[in-house]
């Protein structure tokens, strides 16, 4: 038995980005931060650039797919709860949201790995990764402003500060464990 649906399929580029903004920001933020955490942890353990790339690629694949599947399942669970309460459907295509999360995760998450494929001095790779991470966080915030009409400096700064705190926590945890062993 079908139920009433409140879902409106987005139209146009801006409409599509507005519809998927939550998934895109969520995926991009997590992709940037978790990949940087992996890079910082592996680099902090004095492992090779090849190890950084191998573990980083494994993180992109496993965590990216997990994020996409998690988003899909969360939307399906939410829709099931709405149906159980006799409420209208809100999202017709949960798999599209899962895909948006996965793609944003991988595209943004690859940025902290870029210095490890460039011909840079080994000592410069982690600092450049940190710079690209911070630039990517700010850039995602600025891109968000283009869709939401919020001030670009505000959304860019918010993503940079909050993402930077998470990246700092990840780096600190890796440094503490590395020092302990």
PDB file of N, CA and C in Angstrom, residues 34-35 38-39 42-43 47-63 109-110 112-114 116-117:
ATOM      1  N   UNK A  34      38.759  12.376   8.423  1.00  0.00           N
ATOM      2  CA  UNK A  34      39.250  11.022   8.706  1.00  0.00           C
ATOM      3  C   UNK A  34      40.478  10.685   7.871  1.00  0.00           C
ATOM      4  N   UNK A  35      40.519  11.190   6.641  1.00  0.00           N
ATOM      5  CA  UNK A  35      41.718  10.920   5.838  1.00  0.00           C
ATOM      6  C   UNK A  35      42.915  11.644   6.430  1.00  0.00           C
ATOM      7  N   UNK A  38      44.135   9.716   9.376  1.00  0.00           N
ATOM      8  CA  UNK A  38      44.927   8.554   8.956  1.00  0.00           C
ATOM      9  C   UNK A  38      46.322   9.001   8.535  1.00  0.00           C
ATOM     10  N   UNK A  39      46.381  10.051   7.715  1.00  0.00           N
ATOM     11  CA  UNK A  39      47.669  10.568   7.244  1.00  0.00           C
ATOM     12  C   UNK A  39      48.533  10.975   8.437  1.00  0.00           C
ATOM     13  N   UNK A  42      49.622   7.824  10.523  1.00  0.00           N
ATOM     14  CA  UNK A  42      50.635   6.990   9.850  1.00  0.00           C
ATOM     15  C   UNK A  42      51.948   7.756   9.734  1.00  0.00           C
ATOM     16  N   UNK A  43      51.859   9.038   9.371  1.00  0.00           N
ATOM     17  CA  UNK A  43      53.077   9.848   9.276  1.00  0.00           C
ATOM     18  C   UNK A  43      53.706  10.028  10.652  1.00  0.00           C
ATOM     19  N   UNK A  47      56.042   6.090   9.322  1.00  0.00           N
ATOM     20  CA  UNK A  47      55.938   5.112   8.244  1.00  0.00           C
ATOM     21  C   UNK A  47      56.136   5.814   6.905  1.00  0.00           C
ATOM     22  N   UNK A  48      56.334   5.046   5.866  1.00  0.00           N
ATOM     23  CA  UNK A  48      56.648   5.592   4.547  1.00  0.00           C
ATOM     24  C   UNK A  48      55.454   6.266   3.885  1.00  0.00           C
ATOM     25  N   UNK A  49      55.751   7.043   2.833  1.00  0.00           N
ATOM     26  CA  UNK A  49      54.690   7.667   2.036  1.00  0.00           C
ATOM     27  C   UNK A  49      53.804   6.601   1.407  1.00  0.00           C
ATOM     28  N   UNK A  50      54.400   5.479   1.037  1.00  0.00           N
ATOM     29  CA  UNK A  50      53.605   4.382   0.472  1.00  0.00           C
ATOM     30  C   UNK A  50      52.604   3.867   1.506  1.00  0.00           C
ATOM     31  N   UNK A  51      53.015   3.760   2.742  1.00  0.00           N
ATOM     32  CA  UNK A  51      52.105   3.309   3.804  1.00  0.00           C
ATOM     33  C   UNK A  51      50.977   4.315   3.998  1.00  0.00           C
ATOM     34  N   UNK A  52      51.305   5.611   3.945  1.00  0.00           N
ATOM     35  CA  UNK A  52      50.280   6.650   4.061  1.00  0.00           C
ATOM     36  C   UNK A  52      49.250   6.477   2.958  1.00  0.00           C
ATOM     37  N   UNK A  53      49.715   6.273   1.720  1.00  0.00           N
ATOM     38  CA  UNK A  53      48.800   6.136   0.579  1.00  0.00           C
ATOM     39  C   UNK A  53      47.965   4.861   0.666  1.00  0.00           C
ATOM     40  N   UNK A  54      48.568   3.773   1.076  1.00  0.00           N
ATOM     41  CA  UNK A  54      47.839   2.499   1.185  1.00  0.00           C
ATOM     42  C   UNK A  54      46.749   2.594   2.256  1.00  0.00           C
ATOM     43  N   UNK A  55      47.115   3.067   3.435  1.00  0.00           N
ATOM     44  CA  UNK A  55      46.137   3.179   4.514  1.00  0.00           C
ATOM     45  C   UNK A  55      45.105   4.263   4.181  1.00  0.00           C
ATOM     46  N   UNK A  56      45.556   5.346   3.562  1.00  0.00           N
ATOM     47  CA  UNK A  56      44.636   6.407   3.158  1.00  0.00           C
ATOM     48  C   UNK A  56      43.613   5.926   2.133  1.00  0.00           C
ATOM     49  N   UNK A  57      44.064   5.158   1.144  1.00  0.00           N
ATOM     50  CA  UNK A  57      43.147   4.619   0.133  1.00  0.00           C
ATOM     51  C   UNK A  57      42.167   3.632   0.765  1.00  0.00           C
ATOM     52  N   UNK A  58      42.660   2.808   1.678  1.00  0.00           N
ATOM     53  CA  UNK A  58      41.773   1.867   2.372  1.00  0.00           C
ATOM     54  C   UNK A  58      40.718   2.633   3.175  1.00  0.00           C
ATOM     55  N   UNK A  59      41.123   3.732   3.811  1.00  0.00           N
ATOM     56  CA  UNK A  59      40.179   4.574   4.547  1.00  0.00           C
ATOM     57  C   UNK A  59      39.138   5.169   3.607  1.00  0.00           C
ATOM     58  N   UNK A  60      39.573   5.690   2.462  1.00  0.00           N
ATOM     59  CA  UNK A  60      38.628   6.275   1.506  1.00  0.00           C
ATOM     60  C   UNK A  60      37.584   5.254   1.063  1.00  0.00           C
ATOM     61  N   UNK A  61      38.048   4.044   0.758  1.00  0.00           N
ATOM     62  CA  UNK A  61      37.119   3.012   0.286  1.00  0.00           C
ATOM     63  C   UNK A  61      36.193   2.539   1.403  1.00  0.00           C
ATOM     64  N   UNK A  62      36.774   2.100   2.502  1.00  0.00           N
ATOM     65  CA  UNK A  62      35.966   1.503   3.572  1.00  0.00           C
ATOM     66  C   UNK A  62      35.068   2.523   4.261  1.00  0.00           C
ATOM     67  N   UNK A  63      35.629   3.638   4.677  1.00  0.00           N
ATOM     68  CA  UNK A  63      34.834   4.621   5.407  1.00  0.00           C
ATOM     69  C   UNK A  63      33.860   5.337   4.482  1.00  0.00           C
ATOM     70  N   UNK A 109      37.961  13.700   0.538  1.00  0.00           N
ATOM     71  CA  UNK A 109      38.901  12.936   1.344  1.00  0.00           C
ATOM     72  C   UNK A 109      40.225  12.647   0.667  1.00  0.00           C
ATOM     73  N   UNK A 110      40.272  12.737  -0.635  1.00  0.00           N
ATOM     74  CA  UNK A 110      41.526  12.474  -1.336  1.00  0.00           C
ATOM     75  C   UNK A 110      42.521  13.636  -1.157  1.00  0.00           C
ATOM     76  N   UNK A 112      43.848  15.348   1.463  1.00  0.00           N
ATOM     77  CA  UNK A 112      44.990  15.216   2.379  1.00  0.00           C
ATOM     78  C   UNK A 112      46.067  14.235   1.884  1.00  0.00           C
ATOM     79  N   UNK A 113      45.741  13.403   0.896  1.00  0.00           N
ATOM     80  CA  UNK A 113      46.715  12.448   0.364  1.00  0.00           C
ATOM     81  C   UNK A 113      47.572  13.032  -0.756  1.00  0.00           C
ATOM     82  N   UNK A 114      47.133  14.122  -1.349  1.00  0.00           N
ATOM     83  CA  UNK A 114      47.809  14.695  -2.514  1.00  0.00           C
ATOM     84  C   UNK A 114      49.305  14.943  -2.283  1.00  0.00           C
ATOM     85  N   UNK A 116      51.398  13.328  -0.771  1.00  0.00           N
ATOM     86  CA  UNK A 116      52.143  12.061  -0.741  1.00  0.00           C
ATOM     87  C   UNK A 116      52.326  11.457  -2.130  1.00  0.00           C
ATOM     88  N   UNK A 117      51.700  12.040  -3.137  1.00  0.00           N
ATOM     89  CA  UNK A 117      51.925  11.591  -4.517  1.00  0.00           C
ATOM     90  C   UNK A 117      52.725  12.628  -5.307  1.00  0.00           C
TER      91      UNK A 117
END
